[in-house]
Coordinates of C-alpha atoms and ligand atoms in Angstrom, one line a residue:
M29 CA 8.5 -8.2 -1.6
A30 CA 10.5 -10.7 0.3
N31 CA 8.7 -14.1 1.0
N32 CA 8.8 -14.6 4.6
M33 CA 7.0 -11.0 4.6
R34 CA 3.5 -11.6 6.8
Y35 CA 0.3 -9.8 6.5
F36 CA -1.5 -8.8 9.4
I37 CA -4.8 -7.5 7.9
G38 CA -7.4 -6.1 10.8
N39 CA -11.0 -6.5 9.2
W40 CA -13.6 -4.3 11.5
K41 CA -16.3 -5.7 10.1
M42 CA -19.6 -3.4 11.7
F43 CA -17.4 -1.2 13.6
G44 CA -16.0 2.0 14.1
V45 CA -17.0 5.6 14.2
P46 CA -14.5 8.8 12.4
K47 CA -12.9 8.5 16.7
S48 CA -12.0 5.0 15.9
I49 CA -8.6 6.4 14.3
N50 CA -7.4 6.6 17.5
I51 CA -6.9 2.6 17.3
L52 CA -4.8 3.2 13.9
N53 CA -3.2 5.7 15.3
K54 CA -1.4 3.7 18.1
I55 CA -1.0 0.8 15.5
N56 CA 0.4 2.8 12.8
T57 CA 3.0 4.7 15.9
F58 CA 4.2 1.1 16.8
V59 CA 4.8 -0.2 13.6
K60 CA 6.6 3.2 12.6
L61 CA 9.1 2.7 15.6
D62 CA 9.6 -1.2 15.1
K63 CA 12.8 -1.6 13.1
N64 CA 12.2 -4.4 11.5
H65 CA 8.5 -3.4 10.1
N66 CA 9.9 -2.7 6.4
K67 CA 11.7 -6.2 6.1
R68 CA 9.0 -8.5 7.9
Y69 CA 5.3 -7.6 7.6
K70 CA 2.5 -5.1 6.3
V71 CA -0.7 -3.9 8.3
I72 CA -3.8 -3.7 6.3
I73 CA -6.8 -2.4 7.9
T74 CA -10.0 -2.9 6.4
P75 CA -12.9 -0.1 8.2
P76 CA -16.5 0.1 6.7
Y77 CA -17.2 2.0 3.8
T78 CA -18.2 5.2 5.7
L79 CA -14.5 5.6 6.5
L80 CA -12.8 4.6 3.9
E81 CA -11.9 8.1 2.4
S82 CA -10.6 9.6 5.7
Y83 CA -8.6 6.8 6.8
S84 CA -7.4 6.2 3.5
N85 CA -6.5 9.9 3.2
I86 CA -4.6 10.1 6.6
F87 CA -2.7 7.1 5.9
K88 CA -1.8 7.6 2.7
N89 CA 1.7 7.7 3.4
K90 CA 1.9 5.9 6.5
R91 CA 2.9 2.5 7.3
I92 CA -1.0 1.5 7.5
S93 CA -2.7 0.5 4.0
I94 CA -6.2 0.8 4.0
G95 CA -9.1 -1.5 2.4
A96 CA -12.5 -2.1 1.8
Q97 CA -14.4 -5.2 3.4
N98 CA -16.6 -5.6 0.2
C99 CA -17.8 -3.8 -3.2
Y100 CA -20.7 -4.9 -5.3
H101 CA -20.4 -7.0 -8.4
K102 CA -21.1 -4.3 -10.7
D103 CA -18.7 -1.8 -11.7
N104 CA -19.1 2.2 -12.4
F105 CA -22.3 4.0 -11.2
G106 CA -25.4 2.3 -11.3
S107 CA -29.2 2.1 -10.1
N108 CA -28.7 -0.1 -7.2
T109 CA -29.6 1.3 -3.8
G110 CA -26.9 1.4 -1.2
A111 CA -24.2 -0.5 -3.6
I112 CA -20.6 0.4 -3.6
S113 CA -18.9 -0.5 -6.8
P114 CA -15.3 -1.3 -7.2
Y115 CA -14.9 2.2 -9.0
M116 CA -16.5 3.8 -6.2
V117 CA -14.0 2.0 -3.5
K118 CA -10.9 3.1 -5.9
N119 CA -12.0 6.3 -5.7
L120 CA -11.8 6.9 -2.2
G121 CA -8.2 5.9 -1.9
A122 CA -8.3 2.3 -0.7
K123 CA -5.9 -0.1 -1.9
Y124 CA -7.1 -3.0 -0.7
I125 CA -10.6 -5.2 -0.7
I126 CA -11.9 -8.3 0.6
I127 CA -14.0 -10.8 -1.4
G128 CA -15.7 -13.3 -0.4
H129 CA -15.8 -13.4 3.4
S130 CA -18.4 -16.0 4.6
D131 CA -20.5 -13.1 6.5
N132 CA -21.2 -12.3 2.7
R133 CA -21.6 -15.6 1.1
A134 CA -24.1 -16.1 4.0
E135 CA -25.8 -13.2 2.6
G136 CA -26.2 -14.5 -1.1
D137 CA -22.8 -14.2 -2.5
N138 CA -22.1 -17.1 -5.1
D139 CA -19.2 -18.0 -7.0
I140 CA -21.0 -15.9 -10.3
I141 CA -21.2 -13.3 -8.1
L142 CA -17.8 -13.4 -6.6
K143 CA -16.1 -13.4 -9.7
D144 CA -17.9 -10.4 -11.2
K145 CA -16.5 -8.9 -7.8
V146 CA -13.1 -10.2 -8.6
I147 CA -13.1 -9.1 -12.0
F148 CA -13.8 -5.2 -11.3
A149 CA -12.2 -5.1 -8.2
L150 CA -8.7 -6.0 -10.3
K151 CA -9.5 -3.7 -13.2
N152 CA -9.9 -0.9 -10.9
K153 CA -6.0 -2.0 -9.8
L154 CA -7.4 -3.0 -6.2
K155 CA -5.5 -6.0 -4.2
I156 CA -7.8 -8.7 -3.6
I157 CA -7.9 -10.8 -0.2
F158 CA -10.4 -13.4 -1.6
C159 CA -12.0 -15.4 1.2
I160 CA -12.4 -18.9 1.7
G161 CA -13.4 -21.6 3.8
E162 CA -15.2 -24.6 5.2
N163 CA -18.3 -24.6 7.8
K164 CA -18.6 -26.8 10.3
R165 CA -20.7 -29.6 8.7
Q166 CA -18.3 -29.5 5.7
K167 CA -15.5 -30.2 8.1
L168 CA -17.4 -33.2 10.1
N169 CA -18.2 -34.6 6.5
K170 CA -14.8 -34.4 5.6
L171 CA -15.5 -32.4 2.6
T172 CA -12.9 -29.5 3.4
F173 CA -10.5 -29.9 0.8
T174 CA -13.6 -30.6 -1.6
T175 CA -15.1 -27.2 -0.5
L176 CA -12.2 -25.5 -0.6
R177 CA -11.4 -26.8 -4.4
K178 CA -14.5 -25.3 -5.7
Q179 CA -14.4 -21.7 -3.7
L180 CA -11.2 -21.5 -5.4
T181 CA -11.6 -22.8 -8.8
K182 CA -15.1 -21.6 -9.5
V183 CA -14.0 -17.9 -8.9
L184 CA -10.4 -17.4 -9.9
E185 CA -8.9 -17.8 -13.0
R186 CA -5.7 -18.2 -15.1
K187 CA -5.9 -15.0 -16.6
F188 CA -6.7 -13.1 -13.1
E189 CA -3.2 -11.1 -12.1
E190 CA -2.1 -13.5 -9.5
N191 CA 0.4 -10.9 -7.6
N192 CA -2.5 -8.7 -6.8
I193 CA -4.6 -12.2 -5.3
I194 CA -4.0 -13.3 -1.4
V195 CA -6.0 -16.1 -0.6
A196 CA -7.2 -15.9 3.2
Y197 CA -8.4 -19.3 4.8
E198 CA -10.9 -18.8 7.3
P199 CA -12.8 -21.9 8.8
I200 CA -16.1 -20.5 9.4
W201 CA -16.5 -22.7 12.6
S202 CA -13.4 -21.0 13.4
I203 CA -14.4 -17.5 13.1
G204 CA -15.4 -15.9 16.7
T205 CA -15.6 -19.0 18.3
G206 CA -11.8 -19.6 20.2
K207 CA -11.4 -22.4 17.9
I208 CA -8.3 -23.1 16.0
P209 CA -7.4 -25.9 13.6
Q210 CA -4.6 -28.0 14.8
Q211 CA -1.6 -27.4 13.6
S212 CA -0.7 -30.0 11.6
E213 CA -4.4 -29.7 10.3
L214 CA -3.6 -26.2 9.1
Q215 CA -0.5 -27.5 7.6
K216 CA -2.1 -29.7 5.1
T217 CA -4.7 -27.5 4.3
T218 CA -2.2 -24.8 3.7
K219 CA -0.3 -26.5 1.4
F220 CA -3.5 -27.6 -0.7
I221 CA -5.0 -24.0 -1.3
K222 CA -1.2 -23.5 -2.3
K223 CA -1.1 -26.3 -4.8
I224 CA -4.4 -25.3 -6.2
L225 CA -3.5 -21.3 -6.6
K226 CA -0.3 -22.7 -8.7
N227 CA -2.5 -25.0 -10.8
I228 CA -5.2 -22.3 -11.4
F229 CA -2.3 -19.9 -12.3
K230 CA 0.2 -21.9 -13.9
T231 CA 2.8 -20.5 -11.7
K232 CA 5.6 -21.7 -9.8
K233 CA 5.7 -18.7 -7.4
S234 CA 4.4 -19.5 -4.2
P235 CA 0.7 -17.8 -3.9
K236 CA 0.1 -15.8 -0.8
V237 CA -2.3 -17.7 1.7
L238 CA -3.6 -16.3 4.9
Y239 CA -5.2 -17.7 8.0
G240 CA -8.0 -16.4 9.9
G241 CA -10.4 -17.1 12.6
S242 CA -9.9 -16.4 16.1
V243 CA -6.4 -15.0 15.6
D244 CA -5.4 -13.0 19.1
S245 CA -2.6 -12.4 21.0
S246 CA -2.2 -15.3 22.5
S247 CA -3.6 -17.6 19.6
I248 CA -0.9 -16.1 17.4
K249 CA 1.5 -18.3 19.3
Q250 CA 0.5 -21.4 17.6
F251 CA 1.5 -19.8 14.2
T252 CA 4.7 -18.8 14.3
E253 CA 6.4 -22.3 13.1
L254 CA 4.0 -22.3 10.5
N255 CA 6.3 -21.1 7.8
D256 CA 3.3 -21.6 4.8
I257 CA 1.2 -18.9 6.6
D258 CA 1.6 -15.7 4.6
G259 CA -0.4 -13.5 7.5
F260 CA -3.3 -13.3 9.2
L261 CA -7.1 -11.9 9.0
I262 CA -7.9 -10.9 12.2
G263 CA -11.4 -9.7 13.5
G264 CA -12.8 -9.3 16.9
A265 CA -8.6 -8.7 17.7
S266 CA -8.2 -5.6 15.3
K267 CA -10.7 -3.6 17.3
S268 CA -8.3 -2.8 19.9
S269 CA -4.9 -1.1 19.4
K270 CA -3.1 -3.0 22.0
N271 CA -4.6 -6.6 21.0
F272 CA -3.7 -5.9 17.1
I273 CA -0.1 -4.8 18.0
D274 CA 0.4 -7.8 21.0
I275 CA -0.3 -10.2 17.5
I276 CA 2.5 -8.8 15.7
K277 CA 4.5 -8.4 19.1
N278 CA 4.0 -11.9 19.8
Y279 CA 4.4 -13.3 16.7
Y280 CA 8.0 -12.5 16.6
R281 CA 9.2 -13.4 20.2
Ligands
13P307 P1 -12.3 -13.6 14.0 O1 -10.8 -13.1 14.3 O2 -13.4 -12.4 15.3 O3 -12.5 -14.8 14.8 O4 -12.7 -13.2 12.6 C1 -12.4 -13.7 11.7 C2 -12.5 -13.3 10.8 O5 -13.7 -13.3 10.3 C3 -11.6 -11.9 9.7 O6 -12.1 -11.7 8.7

């Protein structure tokens, strides 16, 4: 994959029923007709578990890849009511998986749990979108870098296949609030995250780092100059085909 390849990932969170496929059909048609697509970007959508199998089948050989939003921290089958293991996710056809979203960290996912999720997701050959990010208090107390360093080093290890791990930097204070970090700040933070990742994986290759938090068709224009950012994790604006397509269009304007 070329180095300037960008990811546009739509995280649907608790949204979507079977007929929401219309949204993806429209996005898929846009991508298919965009001659520059193959060279420039990749689209991934993470619908809820309930739609993983049907959407993975429908988009198997199409332009959109499908991923899961989470998984349980044990593999295979177990007596864990309501839980879905990475093995089950993989068997539904998903290619990607989000791990460590702040929604799930807030519900109890700690570093130990997250490490198990990463281990089992990798074992099942899922590509991981690993989310990190500071909250408002940590930001105000100038603890952003300390927080991010901990979130990365407590979970990721040198032995993990770094090619299958993408990191998404999502400051919690930015999610769903319309607030976006300043460009210079974001530039510094992205460089910092890449440095830590290179150190963990002992690699010279540039790791993939995405930004997430209030990305929409208008805020995306602020990111076009930030070359270190390898793509975007998009929440609210990914639930409308128009908004999602406009994000891609405006990024390449
Ligand atoms: P918003 O784009 O709605 O701010 O959500 C970001 C997010 O949490 C994606 O995972």
